[in-house]
Short mmCIF file of C-alpha atoms in Angstrom, two decimals:
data_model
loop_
_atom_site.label_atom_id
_atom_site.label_comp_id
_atom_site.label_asym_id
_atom_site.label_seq_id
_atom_site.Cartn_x
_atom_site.Cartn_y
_atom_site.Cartn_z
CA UNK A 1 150.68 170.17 111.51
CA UNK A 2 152.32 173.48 111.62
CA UNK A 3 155.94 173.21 113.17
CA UNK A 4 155.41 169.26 112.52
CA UNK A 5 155.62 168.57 109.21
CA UNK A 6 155.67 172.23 107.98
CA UNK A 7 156.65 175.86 108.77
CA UNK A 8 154.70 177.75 111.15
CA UNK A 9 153.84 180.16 108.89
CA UNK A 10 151.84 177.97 106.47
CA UNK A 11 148.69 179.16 105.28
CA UNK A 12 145.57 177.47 106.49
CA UNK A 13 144.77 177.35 102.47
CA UNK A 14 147.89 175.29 101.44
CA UNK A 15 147.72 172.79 104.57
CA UNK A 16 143.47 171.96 103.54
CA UNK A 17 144.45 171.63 99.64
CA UNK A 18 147.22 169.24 101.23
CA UNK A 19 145.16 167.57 103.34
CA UNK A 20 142.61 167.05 100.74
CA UNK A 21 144.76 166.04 97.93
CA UNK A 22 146.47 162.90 100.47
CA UNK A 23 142.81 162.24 101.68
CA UNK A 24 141.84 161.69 97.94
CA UNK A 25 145.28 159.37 97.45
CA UNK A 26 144.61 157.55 100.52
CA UNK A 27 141.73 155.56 98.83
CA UNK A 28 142.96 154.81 95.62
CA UNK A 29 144.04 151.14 94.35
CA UNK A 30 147.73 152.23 93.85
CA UNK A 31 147.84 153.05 97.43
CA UNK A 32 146.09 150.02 98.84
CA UNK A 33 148.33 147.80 96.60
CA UNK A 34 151.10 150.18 97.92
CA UNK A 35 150.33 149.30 101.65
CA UNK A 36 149.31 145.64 100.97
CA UNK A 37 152.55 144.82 98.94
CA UNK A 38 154.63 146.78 101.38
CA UNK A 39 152.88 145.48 104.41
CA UNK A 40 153.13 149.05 105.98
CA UNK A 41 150.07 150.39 108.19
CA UNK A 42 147.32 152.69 105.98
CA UNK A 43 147.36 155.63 108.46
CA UNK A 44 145.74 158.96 107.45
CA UNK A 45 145.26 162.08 109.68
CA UNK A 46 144.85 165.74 109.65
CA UNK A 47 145.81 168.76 111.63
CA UNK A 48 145.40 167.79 115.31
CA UNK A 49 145.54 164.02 115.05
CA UNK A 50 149.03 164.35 113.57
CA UNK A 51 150.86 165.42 116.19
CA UNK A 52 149.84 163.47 118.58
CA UNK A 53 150.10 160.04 116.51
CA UNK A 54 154.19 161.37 115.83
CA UNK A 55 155.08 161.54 119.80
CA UNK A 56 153.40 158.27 119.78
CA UNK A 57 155.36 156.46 117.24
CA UNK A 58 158.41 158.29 118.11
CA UNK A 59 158.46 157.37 121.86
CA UNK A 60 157.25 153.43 120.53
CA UNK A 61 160.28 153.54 118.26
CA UNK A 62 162.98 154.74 120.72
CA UNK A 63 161.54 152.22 123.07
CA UNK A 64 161.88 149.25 120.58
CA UNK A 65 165.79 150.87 119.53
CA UNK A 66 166.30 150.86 122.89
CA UNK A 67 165.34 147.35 123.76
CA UNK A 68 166.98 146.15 121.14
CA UNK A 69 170.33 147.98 122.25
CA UNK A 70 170.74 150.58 119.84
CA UNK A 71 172.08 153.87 121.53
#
């Protein structure tokens, strides 16, 4: 998460209350109506899974923009 998302000099106290707080949002009905009536994906991680799942979508999307011509 650090140098991600955030600074890397974020405390390890403000990225768990964070953390917590979106992990407690992630499973309310606002948010499931959210994804459902925006048809987006429900994806939650923390710390280490971030990262990865950001190169991921990143490389996916330049792949698709550059399939689809877009320079």
């Amino acid at each position: 998460v650090r140098g991600i998302v955030a600074p890397a000099a974020v405390p390890q106290n403000a990225i768990n209350h964070w953390e917590q707080l979106f992990a407690r949002l992630a499973t309310t009905p606002s948010w499931r109506k959210y994804v459902a009536d925006n048809e987006v994906e429900d994806v939650f991680l923390r710390g280490a899974a971030l990262a990865p799942y950001i190169e991921e979508q990143t490389a996916l999307m330049r792949r698709v923009l550059r399939e689809a011509g877009v320079q």
